[in-house]
XYZ file of C-alpha atoms in Angstrom:
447
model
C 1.202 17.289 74.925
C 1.732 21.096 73.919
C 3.341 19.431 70.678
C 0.308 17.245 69.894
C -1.925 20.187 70.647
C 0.145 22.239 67.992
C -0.117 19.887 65.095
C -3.818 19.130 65.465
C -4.433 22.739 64.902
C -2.495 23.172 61.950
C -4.315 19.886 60.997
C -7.729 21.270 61.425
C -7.360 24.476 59.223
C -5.542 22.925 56.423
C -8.602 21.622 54.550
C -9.717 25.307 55.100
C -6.773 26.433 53.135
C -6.830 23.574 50.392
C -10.361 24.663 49.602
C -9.682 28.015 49.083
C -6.824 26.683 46.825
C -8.503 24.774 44.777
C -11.432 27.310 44.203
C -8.776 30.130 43.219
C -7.139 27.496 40.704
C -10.555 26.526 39.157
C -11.274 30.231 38.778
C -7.823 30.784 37.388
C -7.702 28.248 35.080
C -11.843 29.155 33.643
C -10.968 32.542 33.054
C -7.631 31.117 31.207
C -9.449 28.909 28.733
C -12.169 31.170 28.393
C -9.441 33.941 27.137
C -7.599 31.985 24.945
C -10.987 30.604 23.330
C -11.458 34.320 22.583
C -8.197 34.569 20.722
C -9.011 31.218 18.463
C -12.252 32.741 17.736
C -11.256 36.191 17.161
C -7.585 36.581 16.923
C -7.268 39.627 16.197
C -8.741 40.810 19.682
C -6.282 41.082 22.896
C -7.207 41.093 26.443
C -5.601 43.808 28.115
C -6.083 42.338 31.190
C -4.706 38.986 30.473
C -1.423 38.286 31.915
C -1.279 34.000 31.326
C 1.138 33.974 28.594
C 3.646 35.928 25.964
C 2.043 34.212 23.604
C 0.266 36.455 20.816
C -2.110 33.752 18.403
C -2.145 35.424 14.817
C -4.805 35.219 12.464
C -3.241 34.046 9.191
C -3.916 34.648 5.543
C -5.245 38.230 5.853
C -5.030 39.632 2.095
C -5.396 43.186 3.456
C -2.232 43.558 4.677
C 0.002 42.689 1.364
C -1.359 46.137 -0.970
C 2.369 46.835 -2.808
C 3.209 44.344 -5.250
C 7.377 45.368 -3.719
C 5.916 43.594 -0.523
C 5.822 40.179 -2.228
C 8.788 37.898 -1.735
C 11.297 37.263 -4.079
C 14.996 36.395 -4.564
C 16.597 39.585 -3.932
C 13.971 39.974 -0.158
C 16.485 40.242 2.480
C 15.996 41.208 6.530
C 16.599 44.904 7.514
C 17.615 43.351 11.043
C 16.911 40.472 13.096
C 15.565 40.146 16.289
C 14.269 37.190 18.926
C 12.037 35.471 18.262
C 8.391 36.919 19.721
C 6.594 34.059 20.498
C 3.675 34.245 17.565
C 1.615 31.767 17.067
C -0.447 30.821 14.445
C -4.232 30.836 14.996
C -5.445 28.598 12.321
C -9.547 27.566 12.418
C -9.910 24.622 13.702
C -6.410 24.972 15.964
C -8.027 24.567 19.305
C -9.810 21.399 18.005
C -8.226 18.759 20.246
C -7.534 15.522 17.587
C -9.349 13.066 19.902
C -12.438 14.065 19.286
C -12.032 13.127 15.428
C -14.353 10.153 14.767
C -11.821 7.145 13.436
C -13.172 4.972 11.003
C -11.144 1.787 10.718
C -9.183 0.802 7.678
C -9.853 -3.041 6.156
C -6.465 -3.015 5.215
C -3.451 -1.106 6.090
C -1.719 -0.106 2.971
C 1.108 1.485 4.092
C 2.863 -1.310 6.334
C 4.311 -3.889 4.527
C 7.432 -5.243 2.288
C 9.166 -4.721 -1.074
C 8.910 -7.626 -2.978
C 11.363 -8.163 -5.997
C 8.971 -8.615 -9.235
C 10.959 -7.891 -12.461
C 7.715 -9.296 -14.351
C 5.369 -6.305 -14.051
C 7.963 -3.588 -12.847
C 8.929 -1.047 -14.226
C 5.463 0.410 -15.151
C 7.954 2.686 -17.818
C 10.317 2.395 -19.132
C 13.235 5.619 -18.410
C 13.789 6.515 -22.121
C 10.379 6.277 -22.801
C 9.396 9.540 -21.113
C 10.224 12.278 -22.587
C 9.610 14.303 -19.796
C 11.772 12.735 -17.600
C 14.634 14.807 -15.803
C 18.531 14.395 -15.689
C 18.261 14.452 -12.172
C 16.037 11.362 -11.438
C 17.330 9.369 -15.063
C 19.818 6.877 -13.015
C 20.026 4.446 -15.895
C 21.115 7.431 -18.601
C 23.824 8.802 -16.800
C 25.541 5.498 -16.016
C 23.679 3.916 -13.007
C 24.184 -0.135 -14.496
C 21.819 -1.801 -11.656
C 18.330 -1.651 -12.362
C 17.218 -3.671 -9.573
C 16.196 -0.356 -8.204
C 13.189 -1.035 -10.728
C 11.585 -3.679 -10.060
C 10.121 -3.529 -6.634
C 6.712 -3.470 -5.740
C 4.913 -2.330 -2.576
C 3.451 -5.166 -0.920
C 1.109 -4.255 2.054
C 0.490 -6.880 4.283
C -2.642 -9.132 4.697
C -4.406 -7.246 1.564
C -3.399 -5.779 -1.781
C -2.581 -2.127 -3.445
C -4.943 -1.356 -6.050
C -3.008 -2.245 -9.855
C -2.453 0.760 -11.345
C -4.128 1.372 -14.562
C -3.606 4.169 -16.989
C -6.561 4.399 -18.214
C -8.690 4.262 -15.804
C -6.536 7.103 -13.980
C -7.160 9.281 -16.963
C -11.023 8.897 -16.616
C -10.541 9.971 -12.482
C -8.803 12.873 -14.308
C -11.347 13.288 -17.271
C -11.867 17.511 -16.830
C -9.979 17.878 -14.211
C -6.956 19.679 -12.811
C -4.617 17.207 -10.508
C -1.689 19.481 -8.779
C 1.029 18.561 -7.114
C 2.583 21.669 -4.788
C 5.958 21.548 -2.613
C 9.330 20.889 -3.021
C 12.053 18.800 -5.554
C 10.570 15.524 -3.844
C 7.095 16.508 -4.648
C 8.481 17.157 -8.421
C 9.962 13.900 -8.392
C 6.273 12.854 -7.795
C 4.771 14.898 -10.665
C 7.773 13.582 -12.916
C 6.476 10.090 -12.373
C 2.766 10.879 -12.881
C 3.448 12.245 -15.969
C 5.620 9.182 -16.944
C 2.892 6.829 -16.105
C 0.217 8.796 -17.896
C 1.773 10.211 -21.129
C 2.324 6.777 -23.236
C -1.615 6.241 -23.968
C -1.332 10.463 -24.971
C -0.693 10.910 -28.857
C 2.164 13.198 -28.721
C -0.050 15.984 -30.894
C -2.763 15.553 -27.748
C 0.089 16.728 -25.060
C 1.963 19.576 -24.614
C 4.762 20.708 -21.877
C 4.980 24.005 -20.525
C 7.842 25.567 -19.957
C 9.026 25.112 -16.477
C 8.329 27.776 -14.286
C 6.791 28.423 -10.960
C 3.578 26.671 -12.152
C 4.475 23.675 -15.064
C 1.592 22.345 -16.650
C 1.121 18.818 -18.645
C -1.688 19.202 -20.311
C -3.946 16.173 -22.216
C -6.418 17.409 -24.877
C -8.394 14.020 -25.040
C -9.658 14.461 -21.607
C -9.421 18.137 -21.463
C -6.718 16.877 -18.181
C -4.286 18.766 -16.735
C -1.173 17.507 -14.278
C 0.891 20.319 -12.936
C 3.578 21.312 -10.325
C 3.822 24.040 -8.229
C 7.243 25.061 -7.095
C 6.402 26.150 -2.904
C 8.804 24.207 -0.687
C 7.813 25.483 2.047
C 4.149 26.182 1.820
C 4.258 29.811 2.775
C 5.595 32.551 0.853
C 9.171 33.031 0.707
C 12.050 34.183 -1.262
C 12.892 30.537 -2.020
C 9.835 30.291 -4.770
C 11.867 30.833 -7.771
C 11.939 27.151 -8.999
C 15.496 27.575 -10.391
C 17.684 30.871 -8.112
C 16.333 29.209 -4.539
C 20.022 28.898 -3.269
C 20.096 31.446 -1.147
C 22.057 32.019 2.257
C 19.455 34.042 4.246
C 16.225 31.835 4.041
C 12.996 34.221 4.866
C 9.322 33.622 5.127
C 6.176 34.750 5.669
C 5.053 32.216 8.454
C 1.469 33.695 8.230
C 0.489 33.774 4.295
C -0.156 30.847 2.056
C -1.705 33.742 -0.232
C 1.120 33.776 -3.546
C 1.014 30.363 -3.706
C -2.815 29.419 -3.028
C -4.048 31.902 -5.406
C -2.272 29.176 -7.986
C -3.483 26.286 -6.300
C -7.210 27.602 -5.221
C -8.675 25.912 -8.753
C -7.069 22.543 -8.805
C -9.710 19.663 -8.180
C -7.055 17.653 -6.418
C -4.329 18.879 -4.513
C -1.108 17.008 -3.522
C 1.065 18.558 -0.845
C 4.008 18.256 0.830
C 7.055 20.062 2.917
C 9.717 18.750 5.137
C 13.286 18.840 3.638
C 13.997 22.262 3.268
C 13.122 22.879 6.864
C 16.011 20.601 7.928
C 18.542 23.392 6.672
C 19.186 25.391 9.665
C 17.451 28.712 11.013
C 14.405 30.242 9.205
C 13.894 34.343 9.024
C 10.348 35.203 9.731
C 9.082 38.246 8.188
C 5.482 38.722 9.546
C 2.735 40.297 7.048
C 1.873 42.751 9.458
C 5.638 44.106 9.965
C 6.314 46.948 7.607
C 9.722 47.372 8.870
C 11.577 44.954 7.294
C 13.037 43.268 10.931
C 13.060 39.597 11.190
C 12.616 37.010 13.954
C 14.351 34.100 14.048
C 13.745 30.495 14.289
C 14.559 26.885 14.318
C 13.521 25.235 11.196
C 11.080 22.552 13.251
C 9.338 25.082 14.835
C 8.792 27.501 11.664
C 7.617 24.871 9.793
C 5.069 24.003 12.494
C 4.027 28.014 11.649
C 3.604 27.546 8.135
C 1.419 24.444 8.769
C -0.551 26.392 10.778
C -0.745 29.044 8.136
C -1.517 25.939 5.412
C -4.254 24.451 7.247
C -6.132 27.879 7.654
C -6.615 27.673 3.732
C -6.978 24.229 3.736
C -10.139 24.793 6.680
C -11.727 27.362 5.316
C -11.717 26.916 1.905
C -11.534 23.291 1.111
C -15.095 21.752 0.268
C -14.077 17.846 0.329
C -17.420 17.180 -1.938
C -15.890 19.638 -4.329
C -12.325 18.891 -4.074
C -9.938 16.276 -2.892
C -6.165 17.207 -1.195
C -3.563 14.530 -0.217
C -0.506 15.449 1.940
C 2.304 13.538 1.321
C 4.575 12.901 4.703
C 8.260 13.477 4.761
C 10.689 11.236 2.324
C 13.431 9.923 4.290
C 16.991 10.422 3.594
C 19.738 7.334 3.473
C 23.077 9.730 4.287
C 24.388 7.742 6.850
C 25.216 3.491 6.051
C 25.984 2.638 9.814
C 22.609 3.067 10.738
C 21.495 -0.030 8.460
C 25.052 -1.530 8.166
C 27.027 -0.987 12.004
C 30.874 0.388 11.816
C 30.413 1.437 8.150
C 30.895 5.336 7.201
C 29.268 5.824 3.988
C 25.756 6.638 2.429
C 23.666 5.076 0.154
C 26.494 5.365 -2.473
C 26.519 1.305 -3.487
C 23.414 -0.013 -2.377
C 21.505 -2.340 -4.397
C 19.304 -3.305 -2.051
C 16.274 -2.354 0.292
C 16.604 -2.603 3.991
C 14.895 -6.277 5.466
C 14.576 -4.590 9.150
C 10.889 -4.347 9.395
C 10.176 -1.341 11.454
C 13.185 0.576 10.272
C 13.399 4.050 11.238
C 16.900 6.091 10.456
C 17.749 9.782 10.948
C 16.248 10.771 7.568
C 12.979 10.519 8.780
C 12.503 12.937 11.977
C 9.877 11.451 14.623
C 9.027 14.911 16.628
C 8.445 16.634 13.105
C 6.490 14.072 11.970
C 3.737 13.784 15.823
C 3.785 17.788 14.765
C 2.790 17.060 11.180
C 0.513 14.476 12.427
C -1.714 16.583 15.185
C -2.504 19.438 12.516
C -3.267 16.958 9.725
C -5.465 15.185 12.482
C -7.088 18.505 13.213
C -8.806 18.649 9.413
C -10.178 15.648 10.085
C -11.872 15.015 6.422
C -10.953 17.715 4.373
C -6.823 16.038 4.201
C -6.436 12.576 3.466
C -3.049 11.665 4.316
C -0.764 9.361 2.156
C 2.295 7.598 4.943
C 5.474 7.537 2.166
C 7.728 7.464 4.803
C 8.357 4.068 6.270
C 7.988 1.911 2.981
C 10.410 4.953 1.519
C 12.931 4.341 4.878
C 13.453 0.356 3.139
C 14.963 1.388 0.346
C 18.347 2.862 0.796
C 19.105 1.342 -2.950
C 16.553 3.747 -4.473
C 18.670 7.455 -4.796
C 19.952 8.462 -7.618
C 23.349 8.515 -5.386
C 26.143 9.500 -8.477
C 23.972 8.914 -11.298
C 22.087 12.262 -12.288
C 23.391 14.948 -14.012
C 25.312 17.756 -11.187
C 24.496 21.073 -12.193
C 28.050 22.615 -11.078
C 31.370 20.577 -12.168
C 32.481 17.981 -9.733
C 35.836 18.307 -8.254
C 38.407 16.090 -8.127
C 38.492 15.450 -4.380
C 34.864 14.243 -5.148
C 35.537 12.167 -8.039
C 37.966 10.257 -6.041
C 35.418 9.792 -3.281
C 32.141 9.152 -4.987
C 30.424 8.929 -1.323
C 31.079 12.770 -0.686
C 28.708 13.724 -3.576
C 25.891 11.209 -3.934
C 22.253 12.219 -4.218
C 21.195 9.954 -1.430
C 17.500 12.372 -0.825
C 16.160 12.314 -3.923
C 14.820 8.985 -5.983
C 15.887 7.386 -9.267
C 12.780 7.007 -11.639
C 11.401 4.351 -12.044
C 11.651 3.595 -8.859
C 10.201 4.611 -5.387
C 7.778 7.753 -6.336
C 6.073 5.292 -8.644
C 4.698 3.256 -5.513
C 3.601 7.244 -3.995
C 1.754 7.729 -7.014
C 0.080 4.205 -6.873
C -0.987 5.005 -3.180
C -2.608 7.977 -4.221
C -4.342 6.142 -7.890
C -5.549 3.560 -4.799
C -7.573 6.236 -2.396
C -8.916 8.602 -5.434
């Protein structure tokens, strides 16, 4: 009885304490959001009497704190130290947007799920030694490459069709305008093939190349065009933006300025972006603006890149007018290094291929899924200033499509490598014609 007595009082004041609970929590977690709302909307203020989180949210993009042209990055930058890693983040407007509430509109037809489908009647759209602009890294067929199979597929998405590409009428979407293409070697590869598609119908004393450089120009006289590349492979300043000494050991960026670069890009009428590869390549040094000391922090190459999104979209929010100008992102181009993952017990690459992968739904470890939700969430988050173009699953089908050994290697081979041609095959960039082709009809199909 004394027992029974015992548990009915703890029973009676235990709604008593779950009440007071539950209001403390409610308070708790009000004066929470209501702090870090604060941050978003003025970064640059701290709560000293907020104790929540490590986290510090920095405001991105500030011009005022680069005034010594020695502060820019180059080459020769290198860390005075490195230390852990602080925890900044990246308070970009429109961060604390939360992607749901972007209004959907359906598509009529899907253009990016599909097949390849083999048509050697109206593929190639160039022909290789017709370009004179092409490079000896993408030009398969000139440095030996005997299978041109690689040429003649075309995108098929399912249920509708891709718009037909047509010169002309892509020069007249380009009449006075300046079409730029900014990011890495894969984004080049793009530009290489817009230029191949576009320069035939261009009397060679209407076009003229510059020289290549951090910013190469193709320029068109008739309609007063321009189609350029910007060397930035990873978005944010760094001392990788020399477009030909990028090799460097110690990899350092500026996770919170787009600045160098958008000061470049800030005129273009359309704007095609991407990044992913070079963030694969181990740690990233980060080398805030606001640090005058030289001392890095240190980071895995997923997570920095997810800074210098942050750092892109800021520009990208506050600057982009979509009435006024149009910017694509182009998501990540998968990699075919390993042959067991579309051909079991095999140890090779795409060294051989000849063919795209049937597997509908293919996914291999070129393409990485959590880098790719992180891509996704900020892209969602600029709702219609970004229209996004998917390369990456109708670019995972076709293993056959690298340039593998047949480009020109910029150091001599050795001959451990010649006798295994496996170990030195190109098997993450594309042969041309080929795969960027289909990328640049994508983006011909949604101007």
């Amino acid at each position: 009885m004394q027992r029974w007595k015992l548990s009915r009082k703890k029973v009676s004041i235990f709604p008593l304490l779950l009440l007071i609970s539950l209001v403390f929590i409610a308070f708790s977690t009000l004066h929470t959001e209501h702090s870090i709302q604060r941050i978003h909307e003025n970064p640059d203020h701290v709560d000293n009497h907020r104790e929540v989180s490590s986290v510090t949210f920095v405001k991105p993009n500030l011009s005022g704190h680069l005034k010594r042209a020695s502060e820019v990055l180059d080459r020769f930058s290198r860390c005075n130290s490195t230390i852990e890693y602080s925890g900044r983040k990246i308070a970009w407007l429109g961060s604390s947007r939360r992607s749901s509430h972007r209004r959907v509109r359906p598509e009529r037809c899907d253009v990016f799920s599909g097949k390849w489908v083999f048509d050697n009647a109206s593929y190639p759209l160039y022909n290789e030694s017709d370009c004179p602009y092409m490079s000896d890294q993408l030009a398969c067929h000139k440095h030996g490459r005997s299978d041109l199979g690689y040429q003649h597929w075309r995108w098929q998405p399912h249920n509708c069709n891709l718009k037909r590409w047509n010169v002309k009428e892509m020069w007249e979407k380009l009449r006075n305008r300046r079409l730029m293409f900014v990011g890495d070697s894969l984004n080049r590869g793009q530009w290489i093939s817009m230029v191949c598609l576009l320069q035939s119908v261009i009397p060679a004393d209407k076009r003229s190349m510059s020289p290549n450089a951090h910013l190469t120009i193709f320029r068109a006289e008739e309609y007063n065009a321009t189609v350029e590349f910007l060397w930035a492979p990873l978005l944010v300043e760094s001392n990788s933006d020399d477009p030909v000494n990028h090799r460097l050991d110690e990899r350092v960026i500026r996770p919170d300025s787009v600045l160098k670069h958008a000061s470049l890009w800030e005129h273009a009428d359309i704007l095609v972006f991407n990044t992913y590869l070079w963030w694969r390549q181990g740690p990233v040094k980060l080398l805030w603006t606001a640090d005058k000391n030289g001392a890095c922090e240190e980071l895995d190459g997923r997570e920095a890149m997810e800074l210098a999104m942050g750092a892109w979209a800021d520009w990208i929010a506050s600057k982009v007018d979509p009435l006024k100008k149009r910017v694509f992102f182009v998501t990540m181009s998968p990699t075919h290094l390993w042959s067991r993952e579309w051909k079991p017990e095999s140890n090779a690459n795409c060294y051989g291929e000849k063919d795209p992968i049937d597997i509908e739904g293919y996914w291999g470890s070129g393409s990485d899924l959590p880098t790719m939700s992180t891509v996704e969430k900020i892209l969602s988050s600029l709702s219609s200033k970004v229209s996004v173009i998917n390369i990456t699953q109708l670019s995972e089908y076709r293993k056959d499509g690298h340039p593998s050994i047949f480009r020109k290697f910029w150091e001599p081979l050795r001959p451990e490598q010649l006798s295994n041609p496996s170990s030195y095959s190109d098997c993450i960039h594309w042969c041309l014609p080929g795969v960027p082709d289909v990328w640049n009809e994508l983006l011909f199909h949604f101007l």
